[in-house]
Short mmCIF file of C-alpha atoms and ligand atoms in Angstrom, two decimals:
data_model
loop_
_atom_site.label_atom_id
_atom_site.label_comp_id
_atom_site.label_asym_id
_atom_site.label_seq_id
_atom_site.Cartn_x
_atom_site.Cartn_y
_atom_site.Cartn_z
CA MET K 27 133.12 251.56 174.98
CA VAL K 28 136.80 250.90 175.55
CA PRO K 29 139.11 250.64 172.53
CA THR K 30 142.08 248.30 172.85
CA PRO K 31 145.41 248.21 170.97
CA ILE K 32 145.42 247.01 167.35
CA GLY K 33 148.88 245.51 167.76
CA ASN K 34 150.98 247.67 170.06
CA LEU K 35 150.47 247.50 173.82
CA GLY K 36 152.10 250.92 174.05
CA ASP K 37 148.80 252.31 172.76
CA ILE K 38 147.01 251.48 176.01
CA SER K 39 145.91 254.80 177.45
CA LYS K 40 145.59 255.78 181.10
CA ARG K 41 141.88 256.34 180.67
CA MET K 42 141.42 252.97 178.98
CA ALA K 43 143.15 251.18 181.86
CA GLU K 44 141.29 253.16 184.52
CA THR K 45 137.93 252.48 182.92
CA LEU K 46 138.62 248.75 182.79
CA ALA K 47 139.73 248.85 186.42
CA GLN K 48 136.65 250.77 187.56
CA ALA K 49 133.94 248.94 185.63
CA ASP K 50 131.83 246.44 187.59
CA PHE K 51 132.20 243.94 184.76
CA ILE K 52 133.60 243.63 181.25
CA ALA K 53 131.68 242.52 178.15
CA ALA K 54 134.27 241.07 175.78
CA GLU K 55 134.13 239.76 172.22
CA ASP K 56 136.43 236.89 173.23
CA THR K 57 137.29 236.55 176.90
CA ARG K 58 140.47 234.56 176.07
CA VAL K 59 141.85 237.57 174.18
CA THR K 60 140.77 240.11 176.77
CA VAL K 61 142.17 238.16 179.69
CA LYS K 62 145.65 238.64 178.18
CA LEU K 63 145.14 242.41 178.18
CA LEU K 64 143.84 242.29 181.76
CA ASN K 65 146.86 240.24 182.82
CA HIS K 66 149.13 242.81 181.19
CA LEU K 67 147.37 245.53 183.22
CA GLY K 68 147.39 243.42 186.40
CA LEU K 69 143.59 243.42 186.55
CA LYS K 70 141.09 240.72 187.48
CA LYS K 71 137.49 241.38 186.48
CA PRO K 72 134.26 239.47 186.03
CA MET K 73 133.65 239.03 182.28
CA VAL K 74 130.74 238.13 180.06
CA THR K 75 130.85 237.51 176.32
CA TYR K 76 129.29 239.86 173.81
CA HIS K 77 129.99 238.91 170.21
CA ARG K 78 128.26 239.00 166.85
CA HIS K 79 126.59 235.62 167.38
CA ASN K 80 124.94 236.52 170.71
CA THR K 81 124.00 240.19 170.31
CA GLU K 82 120.41 239.34 171.34
CA THR K 83 120.93 237.23 174.49
CA GLY K 84 124.36 238.64 175.42
CA GLY K 85 123.09 242.16 174.85
CA GLN K 86 120.02 241.59 177.02
CA ALA K 87 122.18 240.23 179.85
CA VAL K 88 124.36 243.36 179.72
CA ILE K 89 121.32 245.66 179.56
CA ASP K 90 119.71 243.94 182.59
CA ARG K 91 122.83 244.52 184.67
CA LEU K 92 123.18 248.13 183.49
CA ALA K 93 119.51 248.73 184.35
CA ALA K 94 120.21 247.30 187.83
CA GLY K 95 122.87 249.98 188.33
CA GLU K 96 126.10 248.18 187.39
CA SER K 97 128.67 249.65 185.02
CA CYS K 98 130.09 247.74 182.06
CA ALA K 99 133.20 248.20 179.94
CA LEU K 100 132.65 246.90 176.41
CA VAL K 101 135.77 245.71 174.58
CA THR K 102 136.47 243.79 171.38
CA ASP K 103 139.54 241.79 170.41
CA ALA K 104 141.30 244.85 169.00
CA GLY K 105 140.43 248.41 168.15
CA THR K 106 137.28 250.41 168.71
CA PRO K 107 134.04 248.58 169.54
CA ALA K 108 131.20 249.09 167.05
CA ILE K 109 133.59 249.79 164.13
CA SER K 110 133.29 246.58 162.06
CA ASP K 111 133.05 244.94 165.48
CA PRO K 112 130.31 244.15 168.01
CA GLY K 113 128.87 247.11 169.89
CA GLU K 114 126.58 248.91 167.49
CA GLU K 115 123.36 247.10 168.52
CA LEU K 116 124.17 247.40 172.20
CA VAL K 117 124.64 251.16 171.96
CA THR K 118 121.39 251.47 169.97
CA ARG K 119 119.53 249.56 172.65
CA CYS K 120 121.09 251.63 175.44
CA ALA K 121 120.17 254.82 173.60
CA ALA K 122 116.56 253.65 173.23
CA LEU K 123 116.39 252.86 176.96
CA GLY K 124 118.06 256.07 178.07
CA ILE K 125 121.11 254.23 179.46
CA PRO K 126 124.15 256.52 179.22
CA VAL K 127 126.98 255.40 176.95
CA CYS K 128 130.49 256.84 177.00
CA ALA K 129 132.92 256.13 174.15
CA ILE K 130 136.60 256.48 175.00
CA PRO K 131 138.78 257.49 172.02
CA GLY K 132 141.58 255.13 171.12
CA PRO K 133 143.10 252.76 168.57
CA CYS K 134 141.18 252.24 165.36
CA ALA K 135 142.70 250.78 162.18
CA LEU K 136 140.46 252.94 159.97
CA VAL K 137 141.63 256.26 161.40
CA THR K 138 145.26 255.15 161.67
CA ALA K 139 145.34 254.05 158.01
CA LEU K 140 143.57 257.15 156.74
CA ALA K 141 145.93 259.44 158.66
CA ALA K 142 148.99 257.71 157.18
CA SER K 143 147.56 257.24 153.69
CA GLY K 144 148.61 260.49 152.07
CA GLN K 145 145.15 260.56 150.45
CA PRO K 146 142.66 263.41 150.89
CA THR K 147 141.23 263.11 154.41
CA GLY K 148 138.78 266.04 154.35
CA ARG K 149 135.99 263.83 153.08
CA PHE K 150 136.13 260.04 153.21
CA THR K 151 133.82 257.07 153.36
CA PHE K 152 134.36 253.97 155.48
CA GLU K 153 133.16 250.87 153.61
CA GLY K 154 134.18 248.18 156.13
CA PHE K 155 134.43 244.66 154.67
CA LEU K 156 133.02 243.80 151.24
CA ALA K 157 130.39 241.07 151.41
CA MET K 158 131.36 237.46 150.56
CA ASN K 159 128.11 237.01 148.67
CA LYS K 160 128.76 237.83 144.99
CA LYS K 161 125.54 239.76 144.37
CA ASN K 162 125.90 241.97 147.47
CA ARG K 163 129.56 242.51 146.75
CA ARG K 164 128.82 243.63 143.18
CA ALA K 165 126.02 245.94 144.39
CA HIS K 166 128.34 247.46 147.00
CA LEU K 167 131.09 248.09 144.43
CA ASP K 168 128.63 249.42 141.83
CA SER K 169 127.34 251.95 144.36
CA LEU K 170 130.89 253.32 144.65
CA ARG K 171 131.73 253.69 140.95
CA ARG K 172 131.48 257.50 140.92
CA GLU K 173 132.47 258.01 144.59
CA GLU K 174 134.73 261.05 144.81
CA ARG K 175 135.62 260.74 148.49
CA THR K 176 138.57 258.69 149.71
CA MET K 177 137.31 255.14 150.39
CA VAL K 178 138.55 252.96 153.25
CA PHE K 179 138.07 249.16 153.24
CA TYR K 180 138.97 246.47 155.76
CA GLU K 181 140.06 243.09 154.44
CA ALA K 182 141.17 239.73 155.80
CA PRO K 183 144.41 238.34 154.32
CA HIS K 184 142.81 235.26 152.70
CA LYS K 185 140.38 237.48 150.75
CA LEU K 186 142.78 240.29 149.90
CA ALA K 187 143.83 239.07 146.43
CA ALA K 188 140.22 238.65 145.25
CA THR K 189 139.21 242.00 146.71
CA LEU K 190 142.07 243.82 144.98
CA GLN K 191 141.01 242.23 141.68
CA ASP K 192 137.41 243.37 142.21
CA LEU K 193 138.49 246.89 143.22
CA ALA K 194 140.76 247.17 140.17
CA GLY K 195 137.89 245.91 137.99
CA THR K 196 135.59 248.58 139.39
CA PHE K 197 137.87 251.63 139.70
CA GLY K 198 140.55 250.83 137.09
CA LEU K 199 144.14 249.57 137.30
CA HIS K 200 145.63 253.04 137.72
CA ARG K 201 143.58 254.22 140.70
CA PRO K 202 145.93 255.17 143.57
CA LEU K 203 145.80 252.89 146.61
CA THR K 204 147.50 253.05 149.99
CA LEU K 205 147.91 249.56 151.35
CA CYS K 206 148.31 249.66 155.14
CA ARG K 207 149.55 246.41 156.62
CA GLU K 208 150.16 245.42 160.24
CA LEU K 209 149.57 248.94 161.56
CA THR K 210 151.30 249.75 164.87
CA LYS K 211 153.12 246.39 164.76
CA LEU K 212 156.76 245.48 164.22
CA HIS K 213 156.31 244.87 160.48
CA GLU K 214 154.06 247.83 159.78
CA GLU K 215 154.02 248.68 156.08
CA ILE K 216 152.43 251.65 154.34
CA ARG K 217 152.63 251.07 150.61
CA ARG K 218 151.54 253.79 148.19
CA THR K 219 150.73 252.01 144.95
CA THR K 220 147.88 251.46 142.49
CA LEU K 221 145.07 248.92 142.46
CA GLY K 222 146.57 247.25 139.37
CA GLU K 223 150.06 246.90 140.87
CA ALA K 224 148.76 245.64 144.21
CA ALA K 225 146.40 243.15 142.53
CA ALA K 226 149.26 241.81 140.39
CA TRP K 227 151.61 241.59 143.40
CA TYR K 228 149.15 239.60 145.51
CA GLN K 229 148.43 237.19 142.66
CA GLU K 230 152.05 236.12 143.07
CA ASN K 231 152.66 236.70 146.81
CA THR K 232 150.59 235.38 149.71
CA PRO K 233 149.21 238.23 151.86
CA LYS K 234 150.26 238.04 155.49
CA GLY K 235 148.91 240.13 158.37
CA GLU K 236 146.07 242.59 158.65
CA PHE K 237 145.21 245.10 155.95
CA VAL K 238 143.39 248.37 155.47
CA LEU K 239 142.93 249.59 151.89
CA VAL K 240 142.68 253.32 151.30
CA VAL K 241 141.48 253.96 147.76
CA GLN K 242 141.55 257.40 146.18
CA GLY K 243 138.15 258.76 145.13
CA ALA K 244 137.12 259.28 141.50
CA GLU K 245 138.14 262.45 139.66
CA PRO K 246 135.17 264.85 139.60
CA LEU K 247 133.34 264.73 136.27
CA GLN K 248 134.29 267.75 134.12
CA GLU K 249 131.34 270.04 133.65
CA GLN K 250 130.51 269.99 129.96
CA GLU K 251 131.31 273.29 128.29
CA ALA K 252 128.30 275.03 126.78
CA THR K 253 128.24 275.36 122.98
CA LEU K 254 126.97 278.26 120.84
CA GLU K 255 123.97 276.04 120.06
CA ASP K 256 123.17 275.98 123.80
CA GLY K 257 123.57 279.76 123.74
CA LEU K 258 121.09 280.13 120.86
CA ARG K 259 118.55 277.98 122.67
CA MET K 260 118.86 280.17 125.74
CA VAL K 261 118.56 283.35 123.66
CA ASP K 262 115.33 282.00 122.13
CA ARG K 263 113.95 281.21 125.56
CA LEU K 264 114.85 284.64 126.95
CA ARG K 265 113.34 286.34 123.88
CA GLY K 266 110.18 284.34 124.59
CA GLU K 267 110.23 285.81 128.09
CA GLY K 268 110.23 289.29 126.56
CA LEU K 269 113.91 290.29 126.57
CA SER K 270 115.32 292.24 123.62
CA LEU K 271 117.77 290.37 121.38
CA ARG K 272 120.67 292.40 122.74
CA ASP K 273 119.78 291.72 126.41
CA ALA K 274 119.05 288.05 125.77
CA VAL K 275 122.47 287.60 124.11
CA LYS K 276 124.18 289.48 126.93
CA GLN K 277 122.58 287.33 129.64
CA ALA K 278 123.02 283.99 127.83
CA ALA K 279 126.68 284.72 127.01
CA LYS K 280 127.38 285.60 130.64
CA GLU K 281 125.58 282.59 132.14
CA LEU K 282 127.10 280.07 129.73
CA GLY K 283 130.56 281.60 129.49
CA LEU K 284 130.29 282.24 125.72
CA SER K 285 131.57 285.07 123.53
CA ARG K 286 128.90 287.77 123.35
CA ASN K 287 129.90 288.85 119.82
CA GLN K 288 129.90 285.33 118.41
CA LEU K 289 126.54 284.56 119.97
CA TYR K 290 125.10 287.85 118.75
CA ASP K 291 126.33 287.29 115.16
CA LEU K 292 124.90 283.79 115.18
CA ALA K 293 121.60 284.94 116.66
CA VAL K 294 121.32 287.73 114.08
CA GLY K 295 122.19 285.33 111.26
CA LYS K 296 119.59 282.89 112.46
CA ARG K 297 117.00 285.63 112.71
CA ASP K 298 117.88 286.84 109.18
CA GLN K 299 117.34 283.35 107.80
CA SER K 300 114.26 282.36 109.75
CA SER K 301 112.19 285.45 110.41
CA PRO K 302 111.70 289.01 109.30
CA PRO K 303 113.94 291.49 111.13
CA ALA K 304 112.52 292.39 114.51
CA GLU K 305 113.12 295.71 116.09
CA GLU K 306 116.28 295.68 118.20
CA GLY K 307 115.66 296.48 121.85
N1 SAM V 30 137.22 247.56 165.50
C1 SAM V 30 138.47 247.45 164.80
C2 SAM V 30 139.04 248.85 164.58
O1 SAM V 30 138.68 249.75 165.33
O2 SAM V 30 139.84 249.04 163.70
C3 SAM V 30 138.36 246.67 163.53
C4 SAM V 30 137.96 245.25 163.71
S1 SAM V 30 137.75 244.36 162.23
C5 SAM V 30 136.99 242.90 162.81
C6 SAM V 30 139.35 243.79 161.85
C7 SAM V 30 139.94 244.44 160.61
O3 SAM V 30 140.51 245.69 160.95
C8 SAM V 30 141.06 243.67 159.98
O4 SAM V 30 140.59 242.68 159.07
C9 SAM V 30 141.83 244.75 159.24
O5 SAM V 30 141.20 245.07 158.03
C10 SAM V 30 141.69 245.91 160.23
N2 SAM V 30 142.81 245.93 161.18
C11 SAM V 30 142.78 245.71 162.50
N3 SAM V 30 144.00 245.84 163.04
C12 SAM V 30 144.84 246.16 162.04
C13 SAM V 30 146.24 246.45 161.95
N4 SAM V 30 147.02 246.39 163.02
N5 SAM V 30 146.75 246.76 160.73
C14 SAM V 30 145.98 246.81 159.64
N6 SAM V 30 144.66 246.56 159.67
C15 SAM V 30 144.09 246.24 160.85
#
């Protein structure tokens, strides 16, 4: 698995170039794109195609050659194979057959955008592209309504405006967004904005280039504070379990973060109204 630059040839690593040079053959998403990279590196290599429309036949051809002892470098047009790109099925099949797979680290728009986003990176979720199909798209967005982790989306320029509208509709106009455009390229832009502002901007301006959207996660729901009524219910339950009134109040007040005196007064008042005085424990 050989990642390739997402826009800047300076991101070619020594290991990437060596692996391409040493492989017996290259499986490429589009050989016309990869041949340019090979020319840049001064390499000539036998190539086969492996793309999302031939994962079955193309994959089998690669597997047959690997099983016969050849080595293959898998590349896509840009970035890391298997990340919103062909590669996933091939690795799964290799894993099932016990064929070793080695993934070389390198350019990936997801990681580059997240790192530059200024959003929390400790926990994040990669959501790839939203579906074109309305029902699947809605289901995908609905599943993220309460997502607290930073969310990363890929989007093509011609669908960006609609996607921003849908994201703003789901998460609200004020949700912070980092819009990462043309990463590693001459016109790289990292714009820290909100979903509402970005949606409005791209209603008026035509999106150009490649985009990654980094959307801040939802604020955690505030835990509801317990009321004295909750406290009374707990006292009743603990009394039922055999605790004295005093101990039940003490435990309930501590667990629910309530005032012990207030809860005690209320519990005593309730007892006075509803039942004959019981012996204090
Ligand atoms: N496998 C690739 C990777 O590792 O990032 C992603 C391939 S996916 C088919 C293409 C999408 O990645 C684009 O639509 C865009 O969302 C994102 N992308 C790729 N290169 C980019 C760049 N230079 N700047 C911003 N986004 C980019």
